[in-house]
Amino acid sequence: MDLKLEVLVLPVSDVDRAKAFYQGVGFRLDADHVTDENYRVVHLTPPGSPCSILIGTGVTTALPGSVRGLHLVVSDIEKARAELVGRGIEVGDIFHDTSEMFHRCTGEARVTGLDPQRRDYCSYASFSDPDGNEWVLQEVPSRASQAES
């Protein structure tokens, strides 16, 4: 049985502001459907991802900005961070975690800079949307060589 993650619902307070932000990050707009003033669905997909996000009005009861730790995997974190900054996105400094695998969302054990061995899953940078939903760039250098194969 396949269980394919297709859509993540993000709670936002201002749909148009969030839509503009995610398009600025580089997400593709797949749909913007309005039924009435109480129901609007905006579907966006990160470049290269099979999983999309859904924002809108009347789509969730979660509090805007309450989502933390969504990971976007990149093959070169320095390049990805620079591209986002160039697009006007406020991205934190690159960091690694002294636990060596997966960072703690608490900020505990964070060290500024790339993982010294540049291992898969060990270097990060984070940014948030206008409501505070947190995204984490996670470097997996081996994905670059897999893509070239």
PDB file of C-alpha atoms in Angstrom:
ATOM      1  CA  MET A   1       0.000   0.000   0.000  1.00  0.00           C
ATOM      2  CA  ASP A   2       1.363   3.426  -0.989  1.00  0.00           C
ATOM      3  CA  LEU A   3       0.674   6.334   1.358  1.00  0.00           C
ATOM      4  CA  LYS A   4       1.667   9.410  -0.573  1.00  0.00           C
ATOM      5  CA  LEU A   5       1.738  12.746   1.221  1.00  0.00           C
ATOM      6  CA  GLU A   6       0.102  15.139  -1.216  1.00  0.00           C
ATOM      7  CA  VAL A   7      -1.109  18.246   0.636  1.00  0.00           C
ATOM      8  CA  LEU A   8      -0.323  20.103   3.863  1.00  0.00           C
ATOM      9  CA  VAL A   9      -2.911  22.585   5.132  1.00  0.00           C
ATOM     10  CA  LEU A  10      -1.388  25.784   6.544  1.00  0.00           C
ATOM     11  CA  PRO A  11      -3.399  28.164   8.709  1.00  0.00           C
ATOM     12  CA  VAL A  12      -3.035  31.784   7.599  1.00  0.00           C
ATOM     13  CA  SER A  13      -4.799  35.015   8.560  1.00  0.00           C
ATOM     14  CA  ASP A  14      -4.584  36.816   5.198  1.00  0.00           C
ATOM     15  CA  VAL A  15      -4.902  34.551   2.171  1.00  0.00           C
ATOM     16  CA  ASP A  16      -3.736  37.081  -0.422  1.00  0.00           C
ATOM     17  CA  ARG A  17      -0.680  38.045   1.645  1.00  0.00           C
ATOM     18  CA  ALA A  18       0.237  34.370   2.165  1.00  0.00           C
ATOM     19  CA  LYS A  19      -0.346  33.575  -1.518  1.00  0.00           C
ATOM     20  CA  ALA A  20       1.982  36.413  -2.560  1.00  0.00           C
ATOM     21  CA  PHE A  21       4.600  35.278  -0.034  1.00  0.00           C
ATOM     22  CA  TYR A  22       4.642  31.661  -1.243  1.00  0.00           C
ATOM     23  CA  GLN A  23       4.736  32.719  -4.874  1.00  0.00           C
ATOM     24  CA  GLY A  24       7.679  34.949  -3.926  1.00  0.00           C
ATOM     25  CA  VAL A  25       9.416  31.908  -2.423  1.00  0.00           C
ATOM     26  CA  GLY A  26       8.937  30.222  -5.802  1.00  0.00           C
ATOM     27  CA  PHE A  27       5.924  27.998  -5.156  1.00  0.00           C
ATOM     28  CA  ARG A  28       3.776  27.344  -8.235  1.00  0.00           C
ATOM     29  CA  LEU A  29       0.142  28.454  -8.026  1.00  0.00           C
ATOM     30  CA  ASP A  30      -1.984  25.414  -8.888  1.00  0.00           C
ATOM     31  CA  ALA A  31      -5.453  26.693  -7.999  1.00  0.00           C
ATOM     32  CA  ASP A  32      -7.252  29.611  -6.417  1.00  0.00           C
ATOM     33  CA  HIS A  33     -10.883  28.643  -6.022  1.00  0.00           C
ATOM     34  CA  VAL A  34     -13.457  30.872  -4.323  1.00  0.00           C
ATOM     35  CA  THR A  35     -16.906  29.510  -3.510  1.00  0.00           C
ATOM     36  CA  ASP A  36     -18.011  32.509  -1.452  1.00  0.00           C
ATOM     37  CA  GLU A  37     -16.618  34.857   1.246  1.00  0.00           C
ATOM     38  CA  ASN A  38     -16.486  31.923   3.692  1.00  0.00           C
ATOM     39  CA  TYR A  39     -14.647  29.397   1.529  1.00  0.00           C
ATOM     40  CA  ARG A  40     -11.537  29.871  -0.579  1.00  0.00           C
ATOM     41  CA  VAL A  41      -8.890  27.292  -1.426  1.00  0.00           C
ATOM     42  CA  VAL A  42      -5.435  28.260  -2.707  1.00  0.00           C
ATOM     43  CA  HIS A  43      -3.185  25.375  -3.698  1.00  0.00           C
ATOM     44  CA  LEU A  44       0.576  25.953  -4.185  1.00  0.00           C
ATOM     45  CA  THR A  45       3.493  23.589  -4.843  1.00  0.00           C
ATOM     46  CA  PRO A  46       7.179  24.073  -3.998  1.00  0.00           C
ATOM     47  CA  PRO A  47       9.497  23.685  -7.009  1.00  0.00           C
ATOM     48  CA  GLY A  48      10.437  20.038  -7.520  1.00  0.00           C
ATOM     49  CA  SER A  49       8.057  18.761  -4.835  1.00  0.00           C
ATOM     50  CA  PRO A  50       5.279  16.192  -5.231  1.00  0.00           C
ATOM     51  CA  CYS A  51       3.644  17.597  -2.065  1.00  0.00           C
ATOM     52  CA  SER A  52       1.699  20.867  -2.079  1.00  0.00           C
ATOM     53  CA  ILE A  53       0.354  23.290   0.476  1.00  0.00           C
ATOM     54  CA  LEU A  54      -3.194  24.483   0.801  1.00  0.00           C
ATOM     55  CA  ILE A  55      -4.129  27.829   2.323  1.00  0.00           C
ATOM     56  CA  GLY A  56      -7.452  29.578   2.350  1.00  0.00           C
ATOM     57  CA  THR A  57     -10.563  30.652   4.146  1.00  0.00           C
ATOM     58  CA  GLY A  58     -12.710  28.044   5.859  1.00  0.00           C
ATOM     59  CA  VAL A  59     -10.183  25.241   5.331  1.00  0.00           C
ATOM     60  CA  THR A  60      -8.868  24.766   8.890  1.00  0.00           C
ATOM     61  CA  THR A  61      -9.606  25.722  12.474  1.00  0.00           C
ATOM     62  CA  ALA A  62      -5.898  25.744  13.379  1.00  0.00           C
ATOM     63  CA  LEU A  63      -4.473  29.063  14.535  1.00  0.00           C
ATOM     64  CA  PRO A  64      -2.584  31.078  11.893  1.00  0.00           C
ATOM     65  CA  GLY A  65       1.162  30.647  12.347  1.00  0.00           C
ATOM     66  CA  SER A  66       0.876  27.508  14.474  1.00  0.00           C
ATOM     67  CA  VAL A  67       2.740  25.140  12.122  1.00  0.00           C
ATOM     68  CA  ARG A  68       6.436  24.528  12.897  1.00  0.00           C
ATOM     69  CA  GLY A  69       9.243  22.532  11.362  1.00  0.00           C
ATOM     70  CA  LEU A  70       8.070  21.898   7.812  1.00  0.00           C
ATOM     71  CA  HIS A  71      11.181  20.746   5.942  1.00  0.00           C
ATOM     72  CA  LEU A  72      12.185  21.608   2.412  1.00  0.00           C
ATOM     73  CA  VAL A  73      15.095  19.424   1.316  1.00  0.00           C
ATOM     74  CA  VAL A  74      17.780  21.100  -0.796  1.00  0.00           C
ATOM     75  CA  SER A  75      21.002  19.722  -2.246  1.00  0.00           C
ATOM     76  CA  ASP A  76      23.006  22.923  -1.570  1.00  0.00           C
ATOM     77  CA  ILE A  77      21.842  24.963   1.401  1.00  0.00           C
ATOM     78  CA  GLU A  78      24.126  27.922   0.725  1.00  0.00           C
ATOM     79  CA  LYS A  79      22.795  28.271  -2.809  1.00  0.00           C
ATOM     80  CA  ALA A  80      19.157  27.759  -1.732  1.00  0.00           C
ATOM     81  CA  ARG A  81      19.458  30.285   1.099  1.00  0.00           C
ATOM     82  CA  ALA A  82      21.073  32.857  -1.218  1.00  0.00           C
ATOM     83  CA  GLU A  83      18.316  32.396  -3.802  1.00  0.00           C
ATOM     84  CA  LEU A  84      15.589  32.936  -1.196  1.00  0.00           C
ATOM     85  CA  VAL A  85      17.347  35.995   0.227  1.00  0.00           C
ATOM     86  CA  GLY A  86      17.646  37.293  -3.339  1.00  0.00           C
ATOM     87  CA  ARG A  87      13.876  36.911  -3.646  1.00  0.00           C
ATOM     88  CA  GLY A  88      13.418  39.093  -0.558  1.00  0.00           C
ATOM     89  CA  ILE A  89      12.710  36.267   1.885  1.00  0.00           C
ATOM     90  CA  GLU A  90      14.122  36.725   5.397  1.00  0.00           C
ATOM     91  CA  VAL A  91      16.095  33.522   6.034  1.00  0.00           C
ATOM     92  CA  GLY A  92      18.018  32.842   9.230  1.00  0.00           C
ATOM     93  CA  ASP A  93      21.687  31.908   9.325  1.00  0.00           C
ATOM     94  CA  ILE A  94      22.738  28.397   8.369  1.00  0.00           C
ATOM     95  CA  PHE A  95      23.153  26.179  11.417  1.00  0.00           C
ATOM     96  CA  HIS A  96      23.773  22.605  12.476  1.00  0.00           C
ATOM     97  CA  ASP A  97      22.797  20.733  15.612  1.00  0.00           C
ATOM     98  CA  THR A  98      25.304  19.119  17.958  1.00  0.00           C
ATOM     99  CA  SER A  99      23.051  16.054  18.186  1.00  0.00           C
ATOM    100  CA  GLU A 100      24.286  15.403  14.618  1.00  0.00           C
ATOM    101  CA  MET A 101      20.980  14.291  13.142  1.00  0.00           C
ATOM    102  CA  PHE A 102      17.757  16.243  12.867  1.00  0.00           C
ATOM    103  CA  HIS A 103      17.675  19.553  14.641  1.00  0.00           C
ATOM    104  CA  ARG A 104      15.717  20.296  17.767  1.00  0.00           C
ATOM    105  CA  CYS A 105      13.013  22.831  17.033  1.00  0.00           C
ATOM    106  CA  THR A 106      13.716  24.361  20.438  1.00  0.00           C
ATOM    107  CA  GLY A 107      16.966  25.964  19.265  1.00  0.00           C
ATOM    108  CA  GLU A 108      18.814  23.987  21.908  1.00  0.00           C
ATOM    109  CA  ALA A 109      22.182  22.587  20.733  1.00  0.00           C
ATOM    110  CA  ARG A 110      22.303  24.801  17.608  1.00  0.00           C
ATOM    111  CA  VAL A 111      25.656  25.907  16.303  1.00  0.00           C
ATOM    112  CA  THR A 112      25.944  28.583  13.610  1.00  0.00           C
ATOM    113  CA  GLY A 113      27.429  27.380  10.332  1.00  0.00           C
ATOM    114  CA  LEU A 114      27.374  24.344   8.091  1.00  0.00           C
ATOM    115  CA  ASP A 115      27.777  20.844   9.454  1.00  0.00           C
ATOM    116  CA  PRO A 116      31.592  20.466   9.546  1.00  0.00           C
ATOM    117  CA  GLN A 117      31.478  17.226   7.500  1.00  0.00           C
ATOM    118  CA  ARG A 118      28.669  18.501   5.255  1.00  0.00           C
ATOM    119  CA  ARG A 119      26.716  15.296   5.889  1.00  0.00           C
ATOM    120  CA  ASP A 120      23.230  14.624   4.614  1.00  0.00           C
ATOM    121  CA  TYR A 121      20.437  15.911   6.877  1.00  0.00           C
ATOM    122  CA  CYS A 122      22.750  17.956   9.123  1.00  0.00           C
ATOM    123  CA  SER A 123      22.764  21.597   7.901  1.00  0.00           C
ATOM    124  CA  TYR A 124      19.723  23.855   8.164  1.00  0.00           C
ATOM    125  CA  ALA A 125      18.338  27.364   7.753  1.00  0.00           C
ATOM    126  CA  SER A 126      14.849  28.524   8.602  1.00  0.00           C
ATOM    127  CA  PHE A 127      12.310  31.095   7.501  1.00  0.00           C
ATOM    128  CA  SER A 128       8.690  31.832   8.329  1.00  0.00           C
ATOM    129  CA  ASP A 129       5.697  33.000   6.369  1.00  0.00           C
ATOM    130  CA  PRO A 130       3.989  36.288   7.336  1.00  0.00           C
ATOM    131  CA  ASP A 131       1.875  34.483   9.967  1.00  0.00           C
ATOM    132  CA  GLY A 132       4.836  32.684  11.524  1.00  0.00           C
ATOM    133  CA  ASN A 133       4.417  29.198  10.039  1.00  0.00           C
ATOM    134  CA  GLU A 134       8.003  27.917  10.157  1.00  0.00           C
ATOM    135  CA  TRP A 135       9.901  26.274   7.321  1.00  0.00           C
ATOM    136  CA  VAL A 136      13.311  24.630   7.588  1.00  0.00           C
ATOM    137  CA  LEU A 137      15.691  24.160   4.686  1.00  0.00           C
ATOM    138  CA  GLN A 138      17.535  20.881   5.227  1.00  0.00           C
ATOM    139  CA  GLU A 139      20.612  20.064   3.172  1.00  0.00           C
ATOM    140  CA  VAL A 140      20.915  16.620   1.621  1.00  0.00           C
ATOM    141  CA  PRO A 141      23.948  16.867  -0.704  1.00  0.00           C
ATOM    142  CA  SER A 142      23.560  13.280  -1.932  1.00  0.00           C
ATOM    143  CA  ARG A 143      20.313  14.292  -3.651  1.00  0.00           C
ATOM    144  CA  ALA A 144      22.336  16.389  -6.118  1.00  0.00           C
ATOM    145  CA  SER A 145      24.329  13.374  -7.281  1.00  0.00           C
ATOM    146  CA  GLN A 146      21.148  11.247  -7.416  1.00  0.00           C
ATOM    147  CA  ALA A 147      19.514  13.837  -9.661  1.00  0.00           C
ATOM    148  CA  GLU A 148      22.528  13.787 -11.978  1.00  0.00           C
ATOM    149  CA  SER A 149      22.437   9.978 -12.278  1.00  0.00           C
TER     150      SER A 149
END
